[in-house]
Amino acid sequence: QVQLVESGGGLVQAGGSLRLACAASGRSFVGYTVGWFRQAPGKEREFVARINWSGYSTSYADSMKGRFTISRDNTKSTVYLQMNSLKPEDTAVYYCAASVAPIPTAPDEYHYWGQGTQVTVSS
């Protein structure tokens, strides 16, 4: 079992930045691909970004490219999501998730989920 806990969410003005963290505990974090998803009220859960176990391979949703950066520190069992140039439409609950699959895309390919952290971007 892997337990994931997100932190770093909050209220920020449009154009601002936040850095989310996903801390893992339990069995070894190494070997898992970690993804970030978000869900706004009334909308489906949406893929944001993912990073492979080594940190050398990353992928982003088109609307996040150039604004968000995913990274990981396996020595701290933590994955980060740096979010810059935030927009009101980025407002959502952000979740991190872990998967043993090498290139997981859909939410159901992820085996472990955190409880989420709220990000609110005001205009």
mmCIF file with all atom_site columns, C-alpha atoms in Angstrom:
data_model
loop_
_atom_site.group_PDB
_atom_site.id
_atom_site.type_symbol
_atom_site.label_atom_id
_atom_site.label_alt_id
_atom_site.label_comp_id
_atom_site.label_asym_id
_atom_site.label_entity_id
_atom_site.label_seq_id
_atom_site.pdbx_PDB_ins_code
_atom_site.Cartn_x
_atom_site.Cartn_y
_atom_site.Cartn_z
_atom_site.occupancy
_atom_site.B_iso_or_equiv
_atom_site.pdbx_formal_charge
_atom_site.auth_seq_id
_atom_site.auth_comp_id
_atom_site.auth_asym_id
_atom_site.auth_atom_id
_atom_site.pdbx_PDB_model_num
ATOM 1   C CA . GLN A 1 1   ? 0.000   0.000  0.000   1.00 0.00 ? 1   GLN A CA 1
ATOM 2   C CA . VAL A 1 2   ? 1.072   3.537  -0.773  1.00 0.00 ? 2   VAL A CA 1
ATOM 3   C CA . GLN A 1 3   ? -0.480  6.443  1.079   1.00 0.00 ? 3   GLN A CA 1
ATOM 4   C CA . LEU A 1 4   ? -0.463  9.816  -0.666  1.00 0.00 ? 4   LEU A CA 1
ATOM 5   C CA . VAL A 1 5   ? -1.024  13.208 0.951   1.00 0.00 ? 5   VAL A CA 1
ATOM 6   C CA . GLU A 1 6   ? -1.294  16.407 -1.066  1.00 0.00 ? 6   GLU A CA 1
ATOM 7   C CA . SER A 1 7   ? -0.470  19.857 0.268   1.00 0.00 ? 7   SER A CA 1
ATOM 8   C CA . GLY A 1 8   ? 0.174   23.357 -0.995  1.00 0.00 ? 8   GLY A CA 1
ATOM 9   C CA . GLY A 1 9   ? -3.246  24.322 -2.251  1.00 0.00 ? 9   GLY A CA 1
ATOM 10  C CA . GLY A 1 10  ? -4.856  27.648 -1.450  1.00 0.00 ? 10  GLY A CA 1
ATOM 11  C CA . LEU A 1 11  ? -6.262  30.879 -2.783  1.00 0.00 ? 11  LEU A CA 1
ATOM 12  C CA . VAL A 1 12  ? -4.204  32.847 -5.300  1.00 0.00 ? 12  VAL A CA 1
ATOM 13  C CA . GLN A 1 13  ? -4.895  35.686 -7.709  1.00 0.00 ? 13  GLN A CA 1
ATOM 14  C CA . ALA A 1 14  ? -4.846  35.141 -11.450 1.00 0.00 ? 14  ALA A CA 1
ATOM 15  C CA . GLY A 1 15  ? -1.292  35.213 -12.735 1.00 0.00 ? 15  GLY A CA 1
ATOM 16  C CA . GLY A 1 16  ? 0.071   33.914 -9.462  1.00 0.00 ? 16  GLY A CA 1
ATOM 17  C CA . SER A 1 17  ? 1.850   30.680 -8.614  1.00 0.00 ? 17  SER A CA 1
ATOM 18  C CA . LEU A 1 18  ? 1.456   27.727 -6.285  1.00 0.00 ? 18  LEU A CA 1
ATOM 19  C CA . ARG A 1 19  ? 3.532   24.640 -5.678  1.00 0.00 ? 19  ARG A CA 1
ATOM 20  C CA . LEU A 1 20  ? 1.684   21.486 -4.757  1.00 0.00 ? 20  LEU A CA 1
ATOM 21  C CA . ALA A 1 21  ? 3.388   18.575 -3.055  1.00 0.00 ? 21  ALA A CA 1
ATOM 22  C CA . CYS A 1 22  ? 2.412   14.912 -2.947  1.00 0.00 ? 22  CYS A CA 1
ATOM 23  C CA . ALA A 1 23  ? 4.094   13.043 -0.124  1.00 0.00 ? 23  ALA A CA 1
ATOM 24  C CA . ALA A 1 24  ? 4.094   9.259  -0.166  1.00 0.00 ? 24  ALA A CA 1
ATOM 25  C CA . SER A 1 25  ? 4.396   6.815  2.685   1.00 0.00 ? 25  SER A CA 1
ATOM 26  C CA . GLY A 1 26  ? 4.038   3.078  3.034   1.00 0.00 ? 26  GLY A CA 1
ATOM 27  C CA . ARG A 1 27  ? 5.796   0.828  0.604   1.00 0.00 ? 27  ARG A CA 1
ATOM 28  C CA . SER A 1 28  ? 8.619   2.138  -1.562  1.00 0.00 ? 28  SER A CA 1
ATOM 29  C CA . PHE A 1 29  ? 7.671   5.077  -3.750  1.00 0.00 ? 29  PHE A CA 1
ATOM 30  C CA . VAL A 1 30  ? 10.329  4.239  -6.295  1.00 0.00 ? 30  VAL A CA 1
ATOM 31  C CA . GLY A 1 31  ? 8.970   2.408  -9.308  1.00 0.00 ? 31  GLY A CA 1
ATOM 32  C CA . TYR A 1 32  ? 5.648   4.219  -9.391  1.00 0.00 ? 32  TYR A CA 1
ATOM 33  C CA . THR A 1 33  ? 4.543   6.653  -12.034 1.00 0.00 ? 33  THR A CA 1
ATOM 34  C CA . VAL A 1 34  ? 2.844   9.585  -10.342 1.00 0.00 ? 34  VAL A CA 1
ATOM 35  C CA . GLY A 1 35  ? 0.184   11.721 -11.900 1.00 0.00 ? 35  GLY A CA 1
ATOM 36  C CA . TRP A 1 36  ? -1.687  14.867 -10.995 1.00 0.00 ? 36  TRP A CA 1
ATOM 37  C CA . PHE A 1 37  ? -5.365  15.203 -11.819 1.00 0.00 ? 37  PHE A CA 1
ATOM 38  C CA . ARG A 1 38  ? -7.886  17.898 -11.057 1.00 0.00 ? 38  ARG A CA 1
ATOM 39  C CA . GLN A 1 39  ? -11.624 18.061 -10.719 1.00 0.00 ? 39  GLN A CA 1
ATOM 40  C CA . ALA A 1 40  ? -13.741 21.176 -10.827 1.00 0.00 ? 40  ALA A CA 1
ATOM 41  C CA . PRO A 1 41  ? -17.338 21.232 -9.543  1.00 0.00 ? 41  PRO A CA 1
ATOM 42  C CA . GLY A 1 42  ? -19.668 19.545 -11.983 1.00 0.00 ? 42  GLY A CA 1
ATOM 43  C CA . LYS A 1 43  ? -16.833 18.350 -14.200 1.00 0.00 ? 43  LYS A CA 1
ATOM 44  C CA . GLU A 1 44  ? -15.053 15.052 -14.686 1.00 0.00 ? 44  GLU A CA 1
ATOM 45  C CA . ARG A 1 45  ? -11.625 14.374 -13.261 1.00 0.00 ? 45  ARG A CA 1
ATOM 46  C CA . GLU A 1 46  ? -9.039  15.760 -15.681 1.00 0.00 ? 46  GLU A CA 1
ATOM 47  C CA . PHE A 1 47  ? -5.442  14.698 -16.316 1.00 0.00 ? 47  PHE A CA 1
ATOM 48  C CA . VAL A 1 48  ? -2.890  17.402 -15.517 1.00 0.00 ? 48  VAL A CA 1
ATOM 49  C CA . ALA A 1 49  ? 0.580   15.853 -15.653 1.00 0.00 ? 49  ALA A CA 1
ATOM 50  C CA . ARG A 1 50  ? 2.528   12.702 -14.871 1.00 0.00 ? 50  ARG A CA 1
ATOM 51  C CA . ILE A 1 51  ? 6.121   11.749 -14.173 1.00 0.00 ? 51  ILE A CA 1
ATOM 52  C CA . ASN A 1 52  ? 7.767   8.362  -14.422 1.00 0.00 ? 52  ASN A CA 1
ATOM 53  C CA . TRP A 1 53  ? 9.614   6.660  -11.594 1.00 0.00 ? 53  TRP A CA 1
ATOM 54  C CA . SER A 1 54  ? 13.013  8.131  -12.441 1.00 0.00 ? 54  SER A CA 1
ATOM 55  C CA . GLY A 1 55  ? 11.757  11.635 -13.128 1.00 0.00 ? 55  GLY A CA 1
ATOM 56  C CA . TYR A 1 56  ? 13.226  11.698 -16.616 1.00 0.00 ? 56  TYR A CA 1
ATOM 57  C CA . SER A 1 57  ? 9.925   11.313 -18.453 1.00 0.00 ? 57  SER A CA 1
ATOM 58  C CA . THR A 1 58  ? 7.075   13.754 -18.027 1.00 0.00 ? 58  THR A CA 1
ATOM 59  C CA . SER A 1 59  ? 3.812   14.448 -19.797 1.00 0.00 ? 59  SER A CA 1
ATOM 60  C CA . TYR A 1 60  ? 1.345   17.326 -19.581 1.00 0.00 ? 60  TYR A CA 1
ATOM 61  C CA . ALA A 1 61  ? -2.147  18.124 -20.697 1.00 0.00 ? 61  ALA A CA 1
ATOM 62  C CA . ASP A 1 62  ? -2.054  20.650 -23.516 1.00 0.00 ? 62  ASP A CA 1
ATOM 63  C CA . SER A 1 63  ? -3.605  23.445 -21.483 1.00 0.00 ? 63  SER A CA 1
ATOM 64  C CA . MET A 1 64  ? -0.892  23.108 -18.804 1.00 0.00 ? 64  MET A CA 1
ATOM 65  C CA . LYS A 1 65  ? 2.160   22.962 -21.051 1.00 0.00 ? 65  LYS A CA 1
ATOM 66  C CA . GLY A 1 66  ? 4.497   25.854 -20.392 1.00 0.00 ? 66  GLY A CA 1
ATOM 67  C CA . ARG A 1 67  ? 2.712   26.828 -17.173 1.00 0.00 ? 67  ARG A CA 1
ATOM 68  C CA . PHE A 1 68  ? 2.967   23.699 -14.981 1.00 0.00 ? 68  PHE A CA 1
ATOM 69  C CA . THR A 1 69  ? 6.052   21.680 -14.143 1.00 0.00 ? 69  THR A CA 1
ATOM 70  C CA . ILE A 1 70  ? 6.034   18.272 -12.488 1.00 0.00 ? 70  ILE A CA 1
ATOM 71  C CA . SER A 1 71  ? 9.083   16.963 -10.662 1.00 0.00 ? 71  SER A CA 1
ATOM 72  C CA . ARG A 1 72  ? 9.947   14.395 -8.031  1.00 0.00 ? 72  ARG A CA 1
ATOM 73  C CA . ASP A 1 73  ? 12.458  13.804 -5.279  1.00 0.00 ? 73  ASP A CA 1
ATOM 74  C CA . ASN A 1 74  ? 12.579  10.090 -4.567  1.00 0.00 ? 74  ASN A CA 1
ATOM 75  C CA . THR A 1 75  ? 14.844  10.659 -1.567  1.00 0.00 ? 75  THR A CA 1
ATOM 76  C CA . LYS A 1 76  ? 11.913  12.517 0.006   1.00 0.00 ? 76  LYS A CA 1
ATOM 77  C CA . SER A 1 77  ? 9.199   10.334 -1.566  1.00 0.00 ? 77  SER A CA 1
ATOM 78  C CA . THR A 1 78  ? 7.589   13.528 -2.848  1.00 0.00 ? 78  THR A CA 1
ATOM 79  C CA . VAL A 1 79  ? 6.276   14.707 -6.198  1.00 0.00 ? 79  VAL A CA 1
ATOM 80  C CA . TYR A 1 80  ? 5.766   18.386 -6.873  1.00 0.00 ? 80  TYR A CA 1
ATOM 81  C CA . LEU A 1 81  ? 3.573   20.363 -9.237  1.00 0.00 ? 81  LEU A CA 1
ATOM 82  C CA . GLN A 1 82  ? 4.761   23.911 -9.817  1.00 0.00 ? 82  GLN A CA 1
ATOM 83  C CA . MET A 1 83  ? 1.901   25.952 -11.223 1.00 0.00 ? 83  MET A CA 1
ATOM 84  C CA . ASN A 1 84  ? 2.625   29.362 -12.738 1.00 0.00 ? 84  ASN A CA 1
ATOM 85  C CA . SER A 1 85  ? 0.477   31.911 -14.574 1.00 0.00 ? 85  SER A CA 1
ATOM 86  C CA . LEU A 1 86  ? -2.611  30.526 -12.889 1.00 0.00 ? 86  LEU A CA 1
ATOM 87  C CA . LYS A 1 87  ? -6.000  31.253 -14.395 1.00 0.00 ? 87  LYS A CA 1
ATOM 88  C CA . PRO A 1 88  ? -9.474  31.198 -12.824 1.00 0.00 ? 88  PRO A CA 1
ATOM 89  C CA . GLU A 1 89  ? -10.235 28.099 -14.904 1.00 0.00 ? 89  GLU A CA 1
ATOM 90  C CA . ASP A 1 90  ? -7.466  26.277 -13.013 1.00 0.00 ? 90  ASP A CA 1
ATOM 91  C CA . THR A 1 91  ? -9.692  26.335 -9.932  1.00 0.00 ? 91  THR A CA 1
ATOM 92  C CA . ALA A 1 92  ? -10.286 22.735 -8.860  1.00 0.00 ? 92  ALA A CA 1
ATOM 93  C CA . VAL A 1 93  ? -9.412  20.071 -6.340  1.00 0.00 ? 93  VAL A CA 1
ATOM 94  C CA . TYR A 1 94  ? -6.026  18.680 -7.300  1.00 0.00 ? 94  TYR A CA 1
ATOM 95  C CA . TYR A 1 95  ? -5.244  15.022 -6.672  1.00 0.00 ? 95  TYR A CA 1
ATOM 96  C CA . CYS A 1 96  ? -2.065  13.045 -6.960  1.00 0.00 ? 96  CYS A CA 1
ATOM 97  C CA . ALA A 1 97  ? -2.127  9.361  -7.814  1.00 0.00 ? 97  ALA A CA 1
ATOM 98  C CA . ALA A 1 98  ? 0.367   6.541  -8.206  1.00 0.00 ? 98  ALA A CA 1
ATOM 99  C CA . SER A 1 99  ? 0.449   3.735  -10.742 1.00 0.00 ? 99  SER A CA 1
ATOM 100 C CA . VAL A 1 100 ? 2.659   0.759  -11.484 1.00 0.00 ? 100 VAL A CA 1
ATOM 101 C CA . ALA A 1 101 ? 1.919   1.177  -15.188 1.00 0.00 ? 101 ALA A CA 1
ATOM 102 C CA . PRO A 1 102 ? 4.721   2.867  -17.167 1.00 0.00 ? 102 PRO A CA 1
ATOM 103 C CA . ILE A 1 103 ? 2.465   5.254  -19.094 1.00 0.00 ? 103 ILE A CA 1
ATOM 104 C CA . PRO A 1 104 ? -0.871  5.465  -17.290 1.00 0.00 ? 104 PRO A CA 1
ATOM 105 C CA . THR A 1 105 ? -3.329  7.897  -18.810 1.00 0.00 ? 105 THR A CA 1
ATOM 106 C CA . ALA A 1 106 ? -6.851  7.348  -17.537 1.00 0.00 ? 106 ALA A CA 1
ATOM 107 C CA . PRO A 1 107 ? -7.709  7.722  -13.824 1.00 0.00 ? 107 PRO A CA 1
ATOM 108 C CA . ASP A 1 108 ? -8.615  4.050  -13.560 1.00 0.00 ? 108 ASP A CA 1
ATOM 109 C CA . GLU A 1 109 ? -5.029  3.097  -14.404 1.00 0.00 ? 109 GLU A CA 1
ATOM 110 C CA . TYR A 1 110 ? -3.875  4.620  -11.125 1.00 0.00 ? 110 TYR A CA 1
ATOM 111 C CA . HIS A 1 111 ? -3.970  2.433  -8.035  1.00 0.00 ? 111 HIS A CA 1
ATOM 112 C CA . TYR A 1 112 ? -3.479  4.879  -5.165  1.00 0.00 ? 112 TYR A CA 1
ATOM 113 C CA . TRP A 1 113 ? -4.973  8.330  -4.658  1.00 0.00 ? 113 TRP A CA 1
ATOM 114 C CA . GLY A 1 114 ? -4.558  11.176 -2.229  1.00 0.00 ? 114 GLY A CA 1
ATOM 115 C CA . GLN A 1 115 ? -7.427  13.068 -0.658  1.00 0.00 ? 115 GLN A CA 1
ATOM 116 C CA . GLY A 1 116 ? -6.929  16.178 -2.785  1.00 0.00 ? 116 GLY A CA 1
ATOM 117 C CA . THR A 1 117 ? -6.046  19.798 -2.146  1.00 0.00 ? 117 THR A CA 1
ATOM 118 C CA . GLN A 1 118 ? -8.173  22.774 -3.161  1.00 0.00 ? 118 GLN A CA 1
ATOM 119 C CA . VAL A 1 119 ? -6.751  25.375 -5.524  1.00 0.00 ? 119 VAL A CA 1
ATOM 120 C CA . THR A 1 120 ? -8.782  28.532 -6.038  1.00 0.00 ? 120 THR A CA 1
ATOM 121 C CA . VAL A 1 121 ? -7.707  31.205 -8.495  1.00 0.00 ? 121 VAL A CA 1
ATOM 122 C CA . SER A 1 122 ? -9.495  34.534 -8.236  1.00 0.00 ? 122 SER A CA 1
ATOM 123 C CA . SER A 1 123 ? -9.874  36.898 -11.161 1.00 0.00 ? 123 SER A CA 1
#
